Coordinates of C-alpha atoms (C1' of nucleotides) in Angstrom, one line a residue:
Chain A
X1 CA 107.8 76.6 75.3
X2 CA 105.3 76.2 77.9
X3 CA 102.8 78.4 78.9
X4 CA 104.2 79.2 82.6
X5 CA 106.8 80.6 80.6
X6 CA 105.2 82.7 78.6
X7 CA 103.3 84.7 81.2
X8 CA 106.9 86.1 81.6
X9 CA 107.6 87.1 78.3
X10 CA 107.7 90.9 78.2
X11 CA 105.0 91.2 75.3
X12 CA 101.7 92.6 77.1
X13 CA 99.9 89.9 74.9
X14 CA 101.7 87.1 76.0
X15 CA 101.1 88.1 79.7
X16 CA 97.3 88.8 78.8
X17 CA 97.1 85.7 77.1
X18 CA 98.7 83.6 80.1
X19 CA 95.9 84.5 81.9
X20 CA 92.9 85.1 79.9
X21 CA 94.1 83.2 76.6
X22 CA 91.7 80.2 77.0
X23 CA 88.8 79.4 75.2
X24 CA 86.7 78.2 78.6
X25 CA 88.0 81.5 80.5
X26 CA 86.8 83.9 77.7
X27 CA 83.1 81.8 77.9
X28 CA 83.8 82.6 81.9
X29 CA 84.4 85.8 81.6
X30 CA 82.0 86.5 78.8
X31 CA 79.4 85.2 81.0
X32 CA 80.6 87.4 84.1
X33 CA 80.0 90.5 81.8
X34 CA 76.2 89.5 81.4
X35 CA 76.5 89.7 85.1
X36 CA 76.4 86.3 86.0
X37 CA 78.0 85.7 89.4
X38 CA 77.0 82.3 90.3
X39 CA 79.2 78.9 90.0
X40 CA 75.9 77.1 88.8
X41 CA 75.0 79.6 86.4
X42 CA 78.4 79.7 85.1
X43 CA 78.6 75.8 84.2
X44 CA 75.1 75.7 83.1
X45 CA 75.6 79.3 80.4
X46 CA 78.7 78.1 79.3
X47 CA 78.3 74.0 78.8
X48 CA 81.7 73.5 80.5
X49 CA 82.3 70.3 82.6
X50 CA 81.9 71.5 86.8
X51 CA 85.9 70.8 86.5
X52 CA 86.5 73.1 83.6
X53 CA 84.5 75.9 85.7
X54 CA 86.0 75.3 88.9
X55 CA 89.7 75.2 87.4
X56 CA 88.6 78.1 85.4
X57 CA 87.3 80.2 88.7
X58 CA 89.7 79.6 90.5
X59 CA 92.6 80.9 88.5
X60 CA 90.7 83.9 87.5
X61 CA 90.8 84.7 90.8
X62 CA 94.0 83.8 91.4
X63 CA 95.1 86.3 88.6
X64 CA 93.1 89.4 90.8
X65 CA 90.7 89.0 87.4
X66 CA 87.7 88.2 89.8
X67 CA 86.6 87.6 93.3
X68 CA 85.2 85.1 95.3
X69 CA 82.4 86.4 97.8
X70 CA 80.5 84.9 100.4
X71 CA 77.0 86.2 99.5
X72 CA 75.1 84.4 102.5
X73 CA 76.0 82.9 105.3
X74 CA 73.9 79.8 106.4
X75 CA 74.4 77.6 104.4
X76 CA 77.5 79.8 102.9
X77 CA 77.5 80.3 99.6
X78 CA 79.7 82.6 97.1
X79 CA 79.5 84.4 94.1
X80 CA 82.2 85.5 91.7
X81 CA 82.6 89.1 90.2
X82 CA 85.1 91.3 88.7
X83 CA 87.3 93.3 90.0
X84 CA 88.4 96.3 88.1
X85 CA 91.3 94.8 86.7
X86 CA 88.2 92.0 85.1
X87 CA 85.9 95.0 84.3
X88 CA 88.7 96.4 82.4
X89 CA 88.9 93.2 79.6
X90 CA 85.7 94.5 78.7
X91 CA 87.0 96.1 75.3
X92 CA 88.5 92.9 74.6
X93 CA 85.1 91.4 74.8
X94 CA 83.2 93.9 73.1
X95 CA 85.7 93.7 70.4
X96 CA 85.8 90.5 69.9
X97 CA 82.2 89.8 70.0
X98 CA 81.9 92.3 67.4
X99 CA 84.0 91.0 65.1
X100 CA 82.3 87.5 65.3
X101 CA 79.1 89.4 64.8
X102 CA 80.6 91.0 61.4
X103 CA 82.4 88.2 60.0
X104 CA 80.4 85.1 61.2
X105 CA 76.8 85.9 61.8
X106 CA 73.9 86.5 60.0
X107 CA 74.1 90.2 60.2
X108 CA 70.1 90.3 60.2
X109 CA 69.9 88.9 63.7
X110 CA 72.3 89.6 65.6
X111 CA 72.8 87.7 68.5
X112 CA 73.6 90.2 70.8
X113 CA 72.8 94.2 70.8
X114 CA 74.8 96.7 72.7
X115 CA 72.6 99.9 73.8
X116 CA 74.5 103.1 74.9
X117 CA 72.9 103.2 78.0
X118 CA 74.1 105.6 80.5
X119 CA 74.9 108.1 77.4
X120 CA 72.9 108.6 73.7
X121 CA 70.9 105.4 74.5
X122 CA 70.9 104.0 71.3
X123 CA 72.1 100.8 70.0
X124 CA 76.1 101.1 69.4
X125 CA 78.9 99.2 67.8
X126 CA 81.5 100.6 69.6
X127 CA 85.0 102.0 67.7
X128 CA 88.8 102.1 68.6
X129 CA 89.6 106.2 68.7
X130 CA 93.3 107.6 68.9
X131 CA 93.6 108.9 72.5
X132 CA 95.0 111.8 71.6
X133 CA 92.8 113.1 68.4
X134 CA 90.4 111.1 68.7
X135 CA 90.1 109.7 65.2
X136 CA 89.0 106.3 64.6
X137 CA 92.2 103.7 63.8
X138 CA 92.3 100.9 62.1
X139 CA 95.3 98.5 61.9
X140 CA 97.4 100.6 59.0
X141 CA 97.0 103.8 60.8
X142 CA 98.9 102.3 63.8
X143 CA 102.8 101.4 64.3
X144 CA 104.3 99.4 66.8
X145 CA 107.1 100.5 68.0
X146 CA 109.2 98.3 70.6
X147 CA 110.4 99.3 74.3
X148 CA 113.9 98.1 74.8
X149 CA 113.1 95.0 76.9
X150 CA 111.0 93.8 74.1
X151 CA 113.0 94.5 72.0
X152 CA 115.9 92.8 73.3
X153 CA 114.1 89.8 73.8
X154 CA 113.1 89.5 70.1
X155 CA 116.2 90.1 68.9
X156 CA 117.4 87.2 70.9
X157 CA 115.0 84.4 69.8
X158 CA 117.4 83.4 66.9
X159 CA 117.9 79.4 65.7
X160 CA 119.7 78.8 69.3
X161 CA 116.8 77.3 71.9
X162 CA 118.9 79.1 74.9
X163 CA 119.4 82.3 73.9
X164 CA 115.8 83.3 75.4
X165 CA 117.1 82.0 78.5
X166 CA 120.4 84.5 78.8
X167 CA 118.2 87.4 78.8
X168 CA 115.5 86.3 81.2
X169 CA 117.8 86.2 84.2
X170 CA 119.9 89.2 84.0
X171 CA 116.8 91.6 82.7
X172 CA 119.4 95.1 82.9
X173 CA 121.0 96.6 80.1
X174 CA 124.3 96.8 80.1
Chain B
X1 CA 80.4 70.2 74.4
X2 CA 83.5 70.1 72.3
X3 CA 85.0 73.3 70.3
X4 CA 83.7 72.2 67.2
X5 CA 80.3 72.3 68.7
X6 CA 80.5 75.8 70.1
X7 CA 81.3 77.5 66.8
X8 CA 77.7 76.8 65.8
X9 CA 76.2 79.0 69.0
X10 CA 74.1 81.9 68.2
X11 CA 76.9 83.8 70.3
X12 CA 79.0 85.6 68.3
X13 CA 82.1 85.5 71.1
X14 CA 81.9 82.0 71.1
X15 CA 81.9 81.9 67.3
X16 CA 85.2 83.9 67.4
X17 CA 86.8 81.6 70.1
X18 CA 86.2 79.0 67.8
X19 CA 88.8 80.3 65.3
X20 CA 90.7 82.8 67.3
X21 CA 90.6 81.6 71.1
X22 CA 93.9 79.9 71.2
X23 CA 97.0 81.1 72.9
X24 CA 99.2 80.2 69.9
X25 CA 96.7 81.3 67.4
X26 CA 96.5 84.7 69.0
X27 CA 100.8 84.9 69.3
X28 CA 100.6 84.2 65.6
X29 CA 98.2 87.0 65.2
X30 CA 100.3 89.1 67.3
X31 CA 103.1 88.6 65.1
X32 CA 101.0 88.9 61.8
X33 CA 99.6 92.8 63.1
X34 CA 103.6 93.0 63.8
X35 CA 104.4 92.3 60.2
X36 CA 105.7 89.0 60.2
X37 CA 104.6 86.8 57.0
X38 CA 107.0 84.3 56.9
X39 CA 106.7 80.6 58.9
X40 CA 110.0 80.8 59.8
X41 CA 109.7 83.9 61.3
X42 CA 106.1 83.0 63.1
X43 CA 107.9 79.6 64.5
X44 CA 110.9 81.6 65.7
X45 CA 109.3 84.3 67.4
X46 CA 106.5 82.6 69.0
X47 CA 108.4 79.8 70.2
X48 CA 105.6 77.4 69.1
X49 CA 107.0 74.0 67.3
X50 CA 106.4 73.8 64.1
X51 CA 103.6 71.7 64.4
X52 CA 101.5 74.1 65.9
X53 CA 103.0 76.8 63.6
X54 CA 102.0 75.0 60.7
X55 CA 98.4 73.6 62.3
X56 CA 97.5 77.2 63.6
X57 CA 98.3 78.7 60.2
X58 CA 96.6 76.2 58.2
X59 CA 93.3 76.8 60.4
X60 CA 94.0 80.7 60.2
X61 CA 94.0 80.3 56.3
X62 CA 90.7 77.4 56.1
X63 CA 88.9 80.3 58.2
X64 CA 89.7 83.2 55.7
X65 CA 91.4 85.2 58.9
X66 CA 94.8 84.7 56.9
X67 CA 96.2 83.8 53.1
X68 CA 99.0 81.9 51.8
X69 CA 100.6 83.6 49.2
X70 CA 103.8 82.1 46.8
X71 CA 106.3 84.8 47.5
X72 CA 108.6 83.1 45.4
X73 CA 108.8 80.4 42.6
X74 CA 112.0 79.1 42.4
X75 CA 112.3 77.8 45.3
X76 CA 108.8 77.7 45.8
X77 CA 108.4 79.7 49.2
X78 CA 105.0 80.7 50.6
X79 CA 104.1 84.0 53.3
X80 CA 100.7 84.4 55.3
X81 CA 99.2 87.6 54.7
X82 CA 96.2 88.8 57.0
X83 CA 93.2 89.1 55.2
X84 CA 90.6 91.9 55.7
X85 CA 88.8 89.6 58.1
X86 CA 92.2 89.4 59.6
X87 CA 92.9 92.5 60.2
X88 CA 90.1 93.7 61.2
X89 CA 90.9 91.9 64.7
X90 CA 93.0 94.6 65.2
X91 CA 90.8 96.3 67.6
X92 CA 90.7 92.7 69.6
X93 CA 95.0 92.9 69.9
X94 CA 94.8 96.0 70.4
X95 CA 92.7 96.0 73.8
X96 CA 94.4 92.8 74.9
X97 CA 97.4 94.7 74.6
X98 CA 96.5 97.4 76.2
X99 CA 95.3 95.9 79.4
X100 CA 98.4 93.7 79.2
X101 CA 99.9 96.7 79.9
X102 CA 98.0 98.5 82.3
X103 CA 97.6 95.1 84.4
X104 CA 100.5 93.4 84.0
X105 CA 103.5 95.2 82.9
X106 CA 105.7 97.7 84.3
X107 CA 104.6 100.6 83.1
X108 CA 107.6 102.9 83.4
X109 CA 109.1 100.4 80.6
X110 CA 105.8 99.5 77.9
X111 CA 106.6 96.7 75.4
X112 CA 105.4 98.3 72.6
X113 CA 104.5 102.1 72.2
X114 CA 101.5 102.9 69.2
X115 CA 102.0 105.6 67.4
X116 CA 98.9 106.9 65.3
X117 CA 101.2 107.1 62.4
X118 CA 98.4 108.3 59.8
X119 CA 97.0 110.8 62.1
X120 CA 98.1 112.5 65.1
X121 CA 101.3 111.1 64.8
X122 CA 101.5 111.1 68.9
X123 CA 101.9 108.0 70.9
X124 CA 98.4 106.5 71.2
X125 CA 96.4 104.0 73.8
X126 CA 93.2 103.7 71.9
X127 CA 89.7 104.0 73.6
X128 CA 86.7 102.4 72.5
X129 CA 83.8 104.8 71.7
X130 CA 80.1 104.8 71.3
X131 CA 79.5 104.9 67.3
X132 CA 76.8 107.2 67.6
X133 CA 77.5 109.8 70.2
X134 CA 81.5 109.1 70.5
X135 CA 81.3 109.3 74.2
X136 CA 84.0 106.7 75.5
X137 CA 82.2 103.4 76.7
X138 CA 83.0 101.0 79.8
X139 CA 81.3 98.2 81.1
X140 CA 79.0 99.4 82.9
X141 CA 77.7 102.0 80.2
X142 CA 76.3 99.1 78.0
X143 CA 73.5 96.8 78.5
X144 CA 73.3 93.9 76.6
X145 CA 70.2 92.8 75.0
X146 CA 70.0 89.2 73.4
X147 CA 68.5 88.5 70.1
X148 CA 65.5 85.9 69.9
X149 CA 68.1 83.3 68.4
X150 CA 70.6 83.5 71.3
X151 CA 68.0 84.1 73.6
X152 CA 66.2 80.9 73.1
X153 CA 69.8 79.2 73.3
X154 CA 70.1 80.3 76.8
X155 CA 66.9 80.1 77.7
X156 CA 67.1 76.0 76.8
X157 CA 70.4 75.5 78.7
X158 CA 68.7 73.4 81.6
X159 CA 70.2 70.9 83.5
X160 CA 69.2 68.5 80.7
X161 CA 71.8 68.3 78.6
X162 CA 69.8 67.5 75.6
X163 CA 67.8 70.6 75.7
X164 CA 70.4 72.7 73.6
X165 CA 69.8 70.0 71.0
X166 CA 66.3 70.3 70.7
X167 CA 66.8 74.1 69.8
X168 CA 69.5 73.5 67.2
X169 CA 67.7 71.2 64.5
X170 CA 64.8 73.0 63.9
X171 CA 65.4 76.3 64.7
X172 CA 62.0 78.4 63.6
X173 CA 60.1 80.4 66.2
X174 CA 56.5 79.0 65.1
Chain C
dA1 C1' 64.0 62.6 111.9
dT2 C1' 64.1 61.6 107.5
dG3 C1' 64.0 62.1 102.7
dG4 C1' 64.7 65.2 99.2
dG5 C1' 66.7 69.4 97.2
dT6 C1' 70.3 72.9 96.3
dG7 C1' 74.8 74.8 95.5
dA8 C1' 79.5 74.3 94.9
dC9 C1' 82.5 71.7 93.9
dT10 C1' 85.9 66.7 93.6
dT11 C1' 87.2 62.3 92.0
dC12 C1' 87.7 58.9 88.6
dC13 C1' 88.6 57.2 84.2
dC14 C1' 89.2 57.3 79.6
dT15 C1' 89.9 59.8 75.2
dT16 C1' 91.7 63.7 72.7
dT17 C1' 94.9 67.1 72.0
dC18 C1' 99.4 69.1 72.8
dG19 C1' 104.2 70.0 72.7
dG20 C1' 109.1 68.7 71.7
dA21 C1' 112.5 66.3 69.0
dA22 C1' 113.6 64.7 64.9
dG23 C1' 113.2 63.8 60.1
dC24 C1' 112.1 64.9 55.2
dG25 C1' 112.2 66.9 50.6
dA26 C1' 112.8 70.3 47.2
dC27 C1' 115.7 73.5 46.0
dG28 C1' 120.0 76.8 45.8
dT29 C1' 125.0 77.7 46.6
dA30 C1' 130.0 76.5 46.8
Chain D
dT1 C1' 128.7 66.4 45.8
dA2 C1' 128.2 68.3 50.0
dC3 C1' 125.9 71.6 52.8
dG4 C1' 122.5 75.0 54.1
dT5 C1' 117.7 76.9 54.0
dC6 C1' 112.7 76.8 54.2
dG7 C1' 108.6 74.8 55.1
dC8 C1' 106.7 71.6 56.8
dT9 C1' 105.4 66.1 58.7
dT10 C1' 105.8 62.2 61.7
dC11 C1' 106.2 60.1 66.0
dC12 C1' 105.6 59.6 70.9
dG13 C1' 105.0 60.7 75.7
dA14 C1' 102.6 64.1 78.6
dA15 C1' 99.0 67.0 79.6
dA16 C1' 94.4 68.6 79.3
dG17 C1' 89.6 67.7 78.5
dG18 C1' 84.9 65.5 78.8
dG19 C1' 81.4 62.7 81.2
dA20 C1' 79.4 60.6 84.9
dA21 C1' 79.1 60.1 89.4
dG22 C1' 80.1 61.3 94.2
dT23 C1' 80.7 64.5 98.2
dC24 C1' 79.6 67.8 101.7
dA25 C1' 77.1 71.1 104.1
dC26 C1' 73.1 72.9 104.7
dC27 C1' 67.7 73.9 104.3
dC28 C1' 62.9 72.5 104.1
dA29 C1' 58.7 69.8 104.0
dT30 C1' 56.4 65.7 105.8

DNA sequence: ATGGGTGACTTCCCTTTCGGAAGCGACGTA
DNA sequence: TACGTCGCTTCCGAAAGGGAAGTCACCCAT
């Protein structure tokens, strides 16, 4: 199983993961929410190698995650900044830095504080709420229940390598 | 700078990519916040070999995020339970998911549907709210304001590589 | 006009890690 | 005794990663 595979896997977290699912591109992308937009900045915030940042970029963009723009002319230079699609991951990020905050920092100093700007403008910790009541949830609260695709192509990873492979092409229920 | 490196940053994203920023490791989480327990059942639906299974699961365990439990003596047969560190990524699969969704899939035919079992019992797509005014925050809502630890890191990453080191060992403000 | 500096990458080379196939060992069942 | 199940481990070739250096286009100061 290869990762090009993957990205077509009906699960919305395999597709999410074929794209974001990468150590160096989360550092990327974490660095692009602290609105940094420059290549330079990005290799020098994130210790990557100029190849890691370049590769990194580039499929970013690729994905519609960000955008490369010219931001002068002579000599022409470009910046990088997310598109909506980008400034949409920023729950994952907030979540994630959150729980690393909880369960591996020092919770006297943490290393980053979230302020509430544009509404109470205090310091937050933002929480998951149900769309529709608007309760907090928390994994128990939650079930999953599968779409049909999904479903289908769960049901078909048994023992047998090829079995994936007989759903993939054909795709319609019969 | 190596991966075993990063997990001692002041930033608590990069802390959690040190244990969590894996594609596999996240599919196995995926699967854990599913239900699965067993490593059969994580190899087969994943589509990982078993060495990564088995590596990704051991780390999951050394790091607290999962247990292995005997779930039988005779034959002696193990499961991986999330622990409350585990699960309390749910928030992270949950977002990734989400924008997996929105971003990637069709959305006439969603993978999976949430249902806020405990609550509402209605089909949910959690939002992430402000924990003090429970206003729903996006990016641009939130400023970020670094801590004097993670501060300092930044502040050090020059184009000497050996600056970062200097702020490491001693790591005192005088 | 020349030397230095900046910004955004590429190239090269070597080491580490990954992924796939196959094998193993303890046990249970027929 | 043979066969199947579960949970891994071992082996090896392929891919990715890291570091250092180089490139290219331009600007600026001397």
């Amino acid at each position: 199983m290869r990762w090009s595979d993957i990205g077509h896997s009906a699960c919305s977290v395999a597709r999410a993961l074929a794209i974001v699912g990468d150590r160096w591109t989360l550092l990327v992308l974490r660095e692009a929410f602290f609105g940094i937009r420059r290549y330079e900045d990005f290799q020098r915030l994130t210790q990557a190698s100029p190849r890691i940042v370049a590769d990194r970029l580039a499929k970013l963009v690729a994905e519609g995650v960000m955008e490369k723009q010219r931001y002068q002319e002579r000599p022409v230079r470009y910046e990088y900044r997310l598109t909506p699609m980008g400034r949409e991951l920023h729950p994952v990020m907030v979540t994630l830095s959150l729980w690393g905050q909880r369960w591996m920092g020092d919770p006297a100093r943490p290393p980053v504080r979230l302020v509430h700007r544009t509404g109470c403008g205090r310091p937050t910790m933002p929480v998951l709420v149900c769309s529709e009541c608007s309760e907090p949830v928390t994994a128990p609260d939650i079930a999953v229940e599968f779409g049909d695709a999904y479903a289908e192509e769960r049901a078909a990873l048994t023992r047998t390598p090829d079995a994936l492979g007989r759903v993939t092409p054909g795709g319609s229920e019969p």
